[in-house]
Coordinates of N, CA and C and ligand atoms in Angstrom, one line a residue:
M22 N -3.3 -17.7 37.0 CA -3.8 -16.8 38.1 C -4.0 -15.4 37.5
D23 N -5.2 -14.8 37.8 CA -5.5 -13.5 37.2 C -4.8 -12.4 38.1
T24 N -3.9 -11.7 37.5 CA -3.2 -10.6 38.2 C -3.8 -9.2 37.9
N25 N -4.8 -9.2 37.1 CA -5.4 -7.9 36.7 C -6.2 -7.4 37.9
R26 N -5.7 -6.2 38.4 CA -6.3 -5.6 39.6 C -7.4 -4.6 39.3
L27 N -7.7 -4.6 38.0 CA -8.8 -3.7 37.6 C -10.0 -4.5 37.2
S28 N -11.2 -4.1 37.6 CA -12.4 -4.8 37.1 C -12.6 -4.5 35.6
K29 N -13.4 -5.3 35.0 CA -13.6 -5.2 33.6 C -14.2 -3.8 33.2
T30 N -15.1 -3.3 34.1 CA -15.8 -2.0 33.9 C -14.8 -0.9 34.0
I31 N -14.0 -0.9 35.0 CA -13.0 0.1 35.3 C -11.9 0.1 34.2
E32 N -11.5 -1.1 33.8 CA -10.5 -1.2 32.7 C -11.0 -0.6 31.4
E33 N -12.3 -0.9 31.1 CA -12.8 -0.3 29.9 C -12.9 1.2 30.0
A34 N -13.4 1.7 31.2 CA -13.5 3.2 31.3 C -12.2 3.9 31.3
L35 N -11.1 3.2 31.9 CA -9.8 3.8 31.8 C -9.3 3.9 30.4
N36 N -9.6 2.8 29.6 CA -9.2 2.7 28.2 C -9.8 3.8 27.4
A37 N -11.1 4.1 27.7 CA -11.9 5.1 27.0 C -11.3 6.5 27.4
Q38 N -10.9 6.6 28.7 CA -10.3 7.9 29.1 C -8.9 8.1 28.4
M39 N -8.2 7.1 28.3 CA -6.9 7.1 27.6 C -7.1 7.7 26.1
T40 N -8.1 7.1 25.4 CA -8.4 7.6 24.1 C -8.9 9.0 24.1
K41 N -9.7 9.3 25.1 CA -10.2 10.7 25.2 C -9.1 11.7 25.3
E42 N -8.0 11.4 26.1 CA -6.9 12.3 26.2 C -6.1 12.4 24.9
A43 N -6.0 11.3 24.2 CA -5.4 11.3 22.9 C -6.2 12.2 21.9
H44 N -7.6 12.1 22.0 CA -8.5 12.9 21.2 C -8.3 14.4 21.6
A45 N -8.2 14.7 22.9 CA -7.9 16.1 23.3 C -6.7 16.6 22.6
S46 N -5.6 15.8 22.6 CA -4.4 16.2 22.0 C -4.6 16.5 20.5
Q47 N -5.3 15.7 19.8 CA -5.6 15.9 18.4 C -6.4 17.2 18.2
I48 N -7.3 17.5 19.1 CA -8.1 18.7 19.0 C -7.2 19.9 19.1
Y49 N -6.3 19.9 20.1 CA -5.4 21.0 20.3 C -4.5 21.1 19.0
L50 N -4.0 20.0 18.5 CA -3.2 20.0 17.3 C -3.9 20.6 16.1
S51 N -5.2 20.3 16.0 CA -5.9 20.8 14.8 C -6.1 22.3 14.9
Y52 N -6.4 22.8 16.2 CA -6.7 24.2 16.4 C -5.3 25.0 16.2
A53 N -4.3 24.3 16.6 CA -2.9 25.0 16.5 C -2.6 25.1 15.0
S54 N -2.9 24.1 14.3 CA -2.6 24.2 12.8 C -3.5 25.2 12.2
W55 N -4.7 25.3 12.6 CA -5.7 26.4 12.1 C -5.1 27.8 12.4
A56 N -4.7 28.0 13.7 CA -4.2 29.3 14.1 C -2.9 29.7 13.4
S57 N -2.0 28.7 13.2 CA -0.8 29.0 12.4 C -1.1 29.4 11.0
D58 N -2.0 28.7 10.4 CA -2.4 29.0 9.0 C -3.0 30.4 8.9
K59 N -3.7 30.9 10.0 CA -4.3 32.2 10.0 C -3.3 33.3 10.3
G60 N -2.0 32.9 10.7 CA -1.0 33.8 11.0 C -0.9 34.1 12.5
F61 N -1.7 33.4 13.3 CA -1.6 33.6 14.8 C -0.5 32.7 15.4
D62 N 0.7 33.0 15.2 CA 1.8 32.1 15.6 C 1.9 31.9 17.1
G63 N 1.5 33.0 17.9 CA 1.6 32.9 19.4 C 0.5 31.9 19.9
I64 N -0.7 32.1 19.3 CA -1.8 31.2 19.7 C -1.4 29.7 19.3
A65 N -0.9 29.6 18.1 CA -0.5 28.3 17.6 C 0.5 27.6 18.5
N66 N 1.5 28.4 18.9 CA 2.5 27.9 19.8 C 1.9 27.4 21.1
F67 N 1.1 28.2 21.7 CA 0.4 27.8 22.9 C -0.4 26.5 22.8
L68 N -1.1 26.4 21.7 CA -1.9 25.2 21.4 C -1.1 24.0 21.1
F69 N 0.0 24.2 20.4 CA 0.9 23.0 20.2 C 1.5 22.5 21.5
R70 N 1.9 23.4 22.3 CA 2.5 23.0 23.6 C 1.4 22.3 24.4
H71 N 0.2 22.7 24.3 CA -0.9 22.1 25.1 C -1.2 20.7 24.5
A72 N -1.1 20.5 23.2 CA -1.3 19.2 22.6 C -0.4 18.2 23.3
N73 N 0.9 18.6 23.5 CA 1.8 17.7 24.2 C 1.4 17.3 25.6
E74 N 0.8 18.3 26.3 CA 0.3 18.0 27.7 C -0.7 17.0 27.6
E75 N -1.6 17.1 26.7 CA -2.7 16.1 26.6 C -2.2 14.7 26.3
R76 N -1.1 14.7 25.4 CA -0.5 13.4 25.1 C 0.1 12.8 26.4
N77 N 0.7 13.6 27.2 CA 1.3 13.2 28.5 C 0.2 12.6 29.4
H78 N -1.0 13.2 29.3 CA -2.1 12.7 30.1 C -2.5 11.3 29.6
M79 N -2.5 11.1 28.3 CA -2.8 9.8 27.7 C -1.8 8.8 28.2
M80 N -0.5 9.1 28.2 CA 0.5 8.2 28.7 C 0.4 7.9 30.2
K81 N -0.1 8.8 30.9 CA -0.3 8.6 32.4 C -1.3 7.6 32.6
V82 N -2.4 7.6 31.8 CA -3.5 6.6 32.0 C -3.0 5.3 31.5
L83 N -2.3 5.3 30.4 CA -1.8 4.0 29.8 C -0.9 3.3 30.8
E84 N 0.0 4.1 31.4 CA 1.0 3.5 32.4 C 0.2 2.9 33.6
Y85 N -0.8 3.6 34.0 CA -1.6 3.2 35.2 C -2.3 1.8 34.9
I86 N -2.9 1.8 33.7 CA -3.6 0.5 33.3 C -2.6 -0.7 33.4
L87 N -1.4 -0.4 32.8 CA -0.4 -1.5 32.7 C 0.1 -1.8 34.2
E88 N 0.3 -0.8 34.9 CA 0.8 -1.0 36.3 C -0.2 -1.9 37.1
R89 N -1.5 -1.8 36.9 CA -2.5 -2.5 37.6 C -2.7 -3.9 37.0
G90 N -1.9 -4.2 36.0 CA -2.1 -5.6 35.4 C -3.1 -5.6 34.3
G91 N -3.6 -4.5 33.9 CA -4.6 -4.5 32.8 C -4.0 -4.4 31.5
K92 N -4.9 -4.3 30.4 CA -4.4 -4.2 29.1 C -4.8 -2.9 28.5
A93 N -3.8 -2.1 28.1 CA -4.1 -0.8 27.4 C -4.4 -1.1 26.0
K94 N -5.6 -0.8 25.5 CA -5.9 -1.0 24.1 C -5.8 0.2 23.3
I95 N -4.9 0.2 22.3 CA -4.7 1.4 21.5 C -5.6 1.3 20.3
V96 N -6.5 2.2 20.2 CA -7.6 2.2 19.2 C -7.6 3.5 18.3
T97 N -8.4 3.5 17.4 CA -8.6 4.7 16.5 C -8.9 5.9 17.4
I98 N -8.3 7.1 17.1 CA -8.7 8.3 17.7 C -9.7 9.0 16.9
P99 N -10.8 9.4 17.5 CA -11.8 10.2 16.6 C -11.2 11.4 16.1
A100 N -11.7 11.8 14.9 CA -11.2 13.1 14.3 C -11.7 14.3 15.1
P101 N -10.9 15.3 15.1 CA -11.4 16.6 15.8 C -12.5 17.2 15.0
D102 N -13.2 18.1 15.7 CA -14.3 18.9 15.0 C -13.8 19.7 13.8
A103 N -14.7 20.4 13.2 CA -14.3 21.3 12.1 C -13.4 22.4 12.6
D104 N -12.7 23.0 11.8 CA -11.9 24.2 12.2 C -12.7 25.3 12.8
P105 N -12.1 26.0 13.8 CA -12.8 27.1 14.4 C -13.1 28.2 13.3
T106 N -14.1 29.1 13.6 CA -14.5 30.1 12.6 C -13.9 31.4 13.0
S107 N -13.3 31.5 14.2 CA -12.7 32.8 14.7 C -11.9 32.4 15.9
V108 N -11.1 33.4 16.4 CA -10.3 33.1 17.6 C -11.3 32.9 18.8
Q109 N -12.3 33.7 18.8 CA -13.4 33.6 19.9 C -13.9 32.1 19.9
N110 N -14.3 31.7 18.7 CA -14.9 30.3 18.5 C -13.9 29.3 18.9
C111 N -12.6 29.5 18.5 CA -11.5 28.6 18.9 C -11.4 28.4 20.4
F112 N -11.4 29.5 21.1 CA -11.3 29.4 22.6 C -12.6 28.8 23.2
E113 N -13.7 29.1 22.6 CA -15.0 28.5 23.1 C -14.9 27.0 23.0
K114 N -14.4 26.5 21.8 CA -14.3 25.1 21.6 C -13.3 24.4 22.6
V115 N -12.2 25.1 22.8 CA -11.2 24.6 23.8 C -11.9 24.5 25.2
F116 N -12.6 25.5 25.6 CA -13.3 25.4 26.9 C -14.3 24.2 27.0
Q117 N -15.1 24.1 25.9 CA -16.1 23.0 25.9 C -15.4 21.7 25.9
S118 N -14.3 21.5 25.2 CA -13.6 20.2 25.2 C -13.0 19.9 26.6
E119 N -12.6 20.9 27.3 CA -12.1 20.7 28.7 C -13.2 20.3 29.6
V120 N -14.4 20.9 29.5 CA -15.5 20.6 30.3 C -16.0 19.2 30.0
D121 N -16.0 18.8 28.8 CA -16.4 17.4 28.4 C -15.5 16.4 29.1
N122 N -14.2 16.8 29.0 CA -13.2 15.8 29.6 C -13.4 15.7 31.1
T123 N -13.7 16.9 31.8 CA -13.9 16.8 33.2 C -15.1 15.9 33.5
T124 N -16.2 16.0 32.7 CA -17.4 15.2 32.9 C -17.0 13.7 32.9
A125 N -16.1 13.3 31.9 CA -15.7 11.9 31.8 C -14.9 11.5 33.0
I126 N -14.0 12.4 33.5 CA -13.2 12.1 34.6 C -14.1 11.9 35.9
Y127 N -15.1 12.8 36.1 CA -15.9 12.6 37.2 C -16.7 11.3 37.2
K128 N -17.0 10.8 36.0 CA -17.7 9.5 35.9 C -16.8 8.4 36.4
L129 N -15.5 8.5 36.0 CA -14.6 7.5 36.5 C -14.4 7.5 38.0
V130 N -14.4 8.7 38.5 CA -14.2 8.9 40.0 C -15.4 8.2 40.6
K131 N -16.6 8.5 40.1 CA -17.8 7.9 40.7 C -17.8 6.4 40.6
M132 N -17.4 5.9 39.4 CA -17.3 4.5 39.2 C -16.4 3.8 40.2
S133 N -15.2 4.4 40.3 CA -14.2 3.8 41.2 C -14.7 3.8 42.7
H134 N -15.4 4.9 43.0 CA -15.9 5.0 44.4 C -17.0 3.9 44.6
D135 N -17.9 3.7 43.6 CA -18.9 2.7 43.7 C -18.4 1.3 43.9
E136 N -17.3 1.1 43.2 CA -16.6 -0.3 43.2 C -15.7 -0.4 44.4
Q137 N -15.5 0.7 45.1 CA -14.5 0.7 46.2 C -13.1 0.3 45.6
D138 N -12.8 0.8 44.4 CA -11.4 0.6 43.9 C -10.7 1.8 44.3
W139 N -10.1 1.8 45.4 CA -9.5 3.0 46.0 C -8.2 3.4 45.3
A140 N -7.5 2.4 44.7 CA -6.3 2.8 43.9 C -6.7 3.6 42.7
T141 N -7.7 3.2 42.0 CA -8.1 4.0 40.8 C -8.7 5.4 41.3
W142 N -9.5 5.3 42.4 CA -10.1 6.6 42.9 C -8.9 7.6 43.2
N143 N -7.9 7.1 43.9 CA -6.8 7.9 44.2 C -6.0 8.4 43.0
F144 N -5.8 7.5 42.0 CA -5.2 7.9 40.7 C -5.9 9.0 40.1
M145 N -7.3 8.9 40.0 CA -8.1 9.9 39.3 C -8.1 11.2 40.0
Q146 N -7.7 11.3 41.3 CA -7.7 12.6 41.9 C -6.7 13.6 41.3
W147 N -5.6 13.0 40.7 CA -4.6 13.8 40.0 C -5.3 14.6 38.9
F148 N -6.2 13.8 38.2 CA -6.9 14.4 37.0 C -8.0 15.4 37.4
V149 N -8.6 15.1 38.5 CA -9.6 16.1 39.0 C -8.9 17.4 39.3
K150 N -7.7 17.4 39.9 CA -7.0 18.6 40.2 C -6.5 19.3 38.9
E151 N -6.0 18.4 38.0 CA -5.5 18.9 36.7 C -6.6 19.6 35.9
Q152 N -7.8 19.1 36.0 CA -8.9 19.7 35.2 C -9.2 21.1 35.8
I153 N -9.0 21.3 37.1 CA -9.2 22.7 37.6 C -8.3 23.6 36.9
E154 N -7.0 23.2 36.8 CA -6.0 24.1 36.0 C -6.4 24.3 34.6
E155 N -6.8 23.2 33.9 CA -7.2 23.2 32.5 C -8.4 24.1 32.3
E156 N -9.4 24.0 33.1 CA -10.5 24.9 32.9 C -10.2 26.3 33.2
T157 N -9.3 26.6 34.2 CA -8.9 27.9 34.4 C -8.2 28.5 33.2
L158 N -7.3 27.7 32.7 CA -6.6 28.1 31.5 C -7.5 28.5 30.3
A159 N -8.5 27.6 30.1 CA -9.5 27.9 29.0 C -10.3 29.1 29.4
M160 N -10.7 29.3 30.6 CA -11.4 30.5 31.0 C -10.6 31.8 30.8
N161 N -9.3 31.7 31.1 CA -8.4 32.8 30.9 C -8.3 33.2 29.4
L162 N -8.3 32.2 28.5 CA -8.3 32.5 27.1 C -9.6 33.2 26.7
L163 N -10.7 32.8 27.2 CA -12.0 33.4 26.9 C -12.0 34.9 27.5
N164 N -11.4 35.1 28.6 CA -11.3 36.4 29.2 C -10.5 37.3 28.3
K165 N -9.4 36.8 27.8 CA -8.5 37.6 26.9 C -9.2 38.0 25.7
I166 N -9.9 37.1 25.0 CA -10.6 37.4 23.7 C -11.7 38.4 24.0
K167 N -12.4 38.2 25.2 CA -13.5 39.1 25.5 C -12.9 40.6 25.6
I168 N -11.8 40.7 26.3 CA -11.2 42.1 26.5 C -10.8 42.6 25.1
A169 N -10.3 41.7 24.2 CA -9.8 42.1 22.9 C -11.0 42.5 22.0
G170 N -12.2 42.2 22.4 CA -13.4 42.6 21.6 C -14.2 41.4 21.1
G171 N -13.9 40.2 21.5 CA -14.7 39.1 21.1 C -14.7 38.9 19.6
E172 N -15.9 38.6 19.0 CA -16.0 38.4 17.5 C -15.6 39.7 16.8
K173 N -15.7 40.9 17.5 CA -15.4 42.1 16.8 C -14.0 42.6 17.1
A174 N -13.2 41.8 17.6 CA -11.8 42.2 18.0 C -11.1 42.8 16.7
S175 N -10.4 43.9 17.0 CA -9.7 44.5 15.8 C -8.4 43.7 15.6
G176 N -7.8 44.0 14.4 CA -6.6 43.3 14.0 C -5.5 43.7 15.1
E177 N -5.5 44.9 15.5 CA -4.5 45.3 16.5 C -4.6 44.6 17.8
A178 N -5.9 44.4 18.3 CA -6.2 43.7 19.5 C -5.8 42.2 19.4
L179 N -6.1 41.6 18.2 CA -5.7 40.2 18.0 C -4.2 40.0 18.0
Y180 N -3.6 41.0 17.4 CA -2.1 41.0 17.3 C -1.5 41.0 18.7
A181 N -2.0 41.8 19.6 CA -1.5 41.9 20.9 C -1.8 40.6 21.7
L182 N -3.0 40.1 21.5 CA -3.4 38.8 22.2 C -2.5 37.7 21.7
D183 N -2.2 37.7 20.4 CA -1.3 36.6 19.9 C 0.1 36.7 20.5
R184 N 0.6 37.9 20.6 CA 1.9 38.1 21.2 C 1.9 37.7 22.6
D185 N 0.8 38.0 23.3 CA 0.7 37.7 24.7 C 0.7 36.2 25.0
L186 N 0.1 35.4 24.1 CA 0.0 34.0 24.3 C 1.3 33.3 24.0
E187 N 2.1 33.9 23.2 CA 3.4 33.3 22.8 C 4.2 33.0 24.1
S188 N 4.1 33.9 25.1 CA 4.9 33.8 26.3 C 4.1 33.4 27.5
A189 N 2.8 33.0 27.3 CA 1.9 32.6 28.4 C 2.4 31.3 29.0
P190 N 2.3 31.2 30.4 CA 2.6 29.9 31.0 C 1.7 28.8 30.5
D191 N 2.2 27.5 30.5 CA 1.4 26.4 30.0 C 0.4 26.0 31.0
D192 N 0.7 26.2 32.3 CA -0.2 25.8 33.4 C -0.8 27.0 34.1
A193 N -2.1 26.9 34.4 CA -2.6 28.0 35.2 C -2.4 27.6 36.7
P194 N -2.0 28.5 37.5 CA -1.8 28.2 38.9 C -3.2 27.8 39.6
S195 N -3.2 26.8 40.4 CA -4.4 26.3 41.1 C -4.6 27.1 42.4
A196 N -5.8 27.6 42.6 CA -6.0 28.3 43.9 C -5.7 27.5 45.1
E197 N -5.9 26.2 44.9 CA -5.7 25.3 46.1 C -4.2 25.1 46.4
D198 N -3.3 25.5 45.5 CA -1.9 25.4 45.7 C -1.3 26.7 46.4
A199 N -2.2 27.7 46.6 CA -1.7 28.9 47.2 C -1.4 28.7 48.6
T200 N -0.3 29.3 49.1 CA 0.1 29.3 50.5 C 0.3 30.8 50.9
A201 N 0.5 31.0 52.2 CA 0.7 32.3 52.7 C 2.1 32.9 52.1
A202 N 3.1 31.9 52.0 CA 4.4 32.4 51.5 C 4.3 32.6 50.0
N203 N 3.4 31.8 49.3 CA 3.3 31.9 47.9 C 1.9 32.0 47.5
P204 N 1.3 33.2 47.5 CA -0.1 33.3 47.3 C -0.5 33.2 45.8
I205 N 0.4 33.0 44.9 CA 0.3 32.9 43.5 C -0.2 34.2 42.8
Ligands
LIG316 FE1 -6.1 16.1 29.7
LIG317 FE1 -7.0 19.4 28.9

């Protein structure tokens, strides 16, 4: 008796998303390593912490596939891009990688909607919400480097930004979570 509650198409797409989250984790790890090597320990720390978040996303997809009776296939993770050329470039790459991930998540949402797989559709809503936070976080990084002077940021401005990120929260608050009592 087949107890797999996922269609072949959805199972494949979820597996691809699982690998994509692992890839996102590798991307953050590689940028963190680059930042640390350049002496930006605050930025590195922030990126290392975020690499762990992406790995948790990978585990979340893996657990869901198994929970639905599917098979989670662990495959090769593609290598991250080349190292960033500057802090500005690093944050631009982070933003682009989050947007790419959102696009993949939206495809899965559409696919599950088309198949009327409401369990997967419901599961994916967590990721839709999470991506709002992730994109906000990446936008905040771009705002910070813009204020610091972008590609022309002085050593002093980069030093302040690096220190700032050392203690930055890992999650950006979502506007949709705001309440009258807690406007965020
Ligand atoms: Fe993620
Ligand atoms: Fe992310």
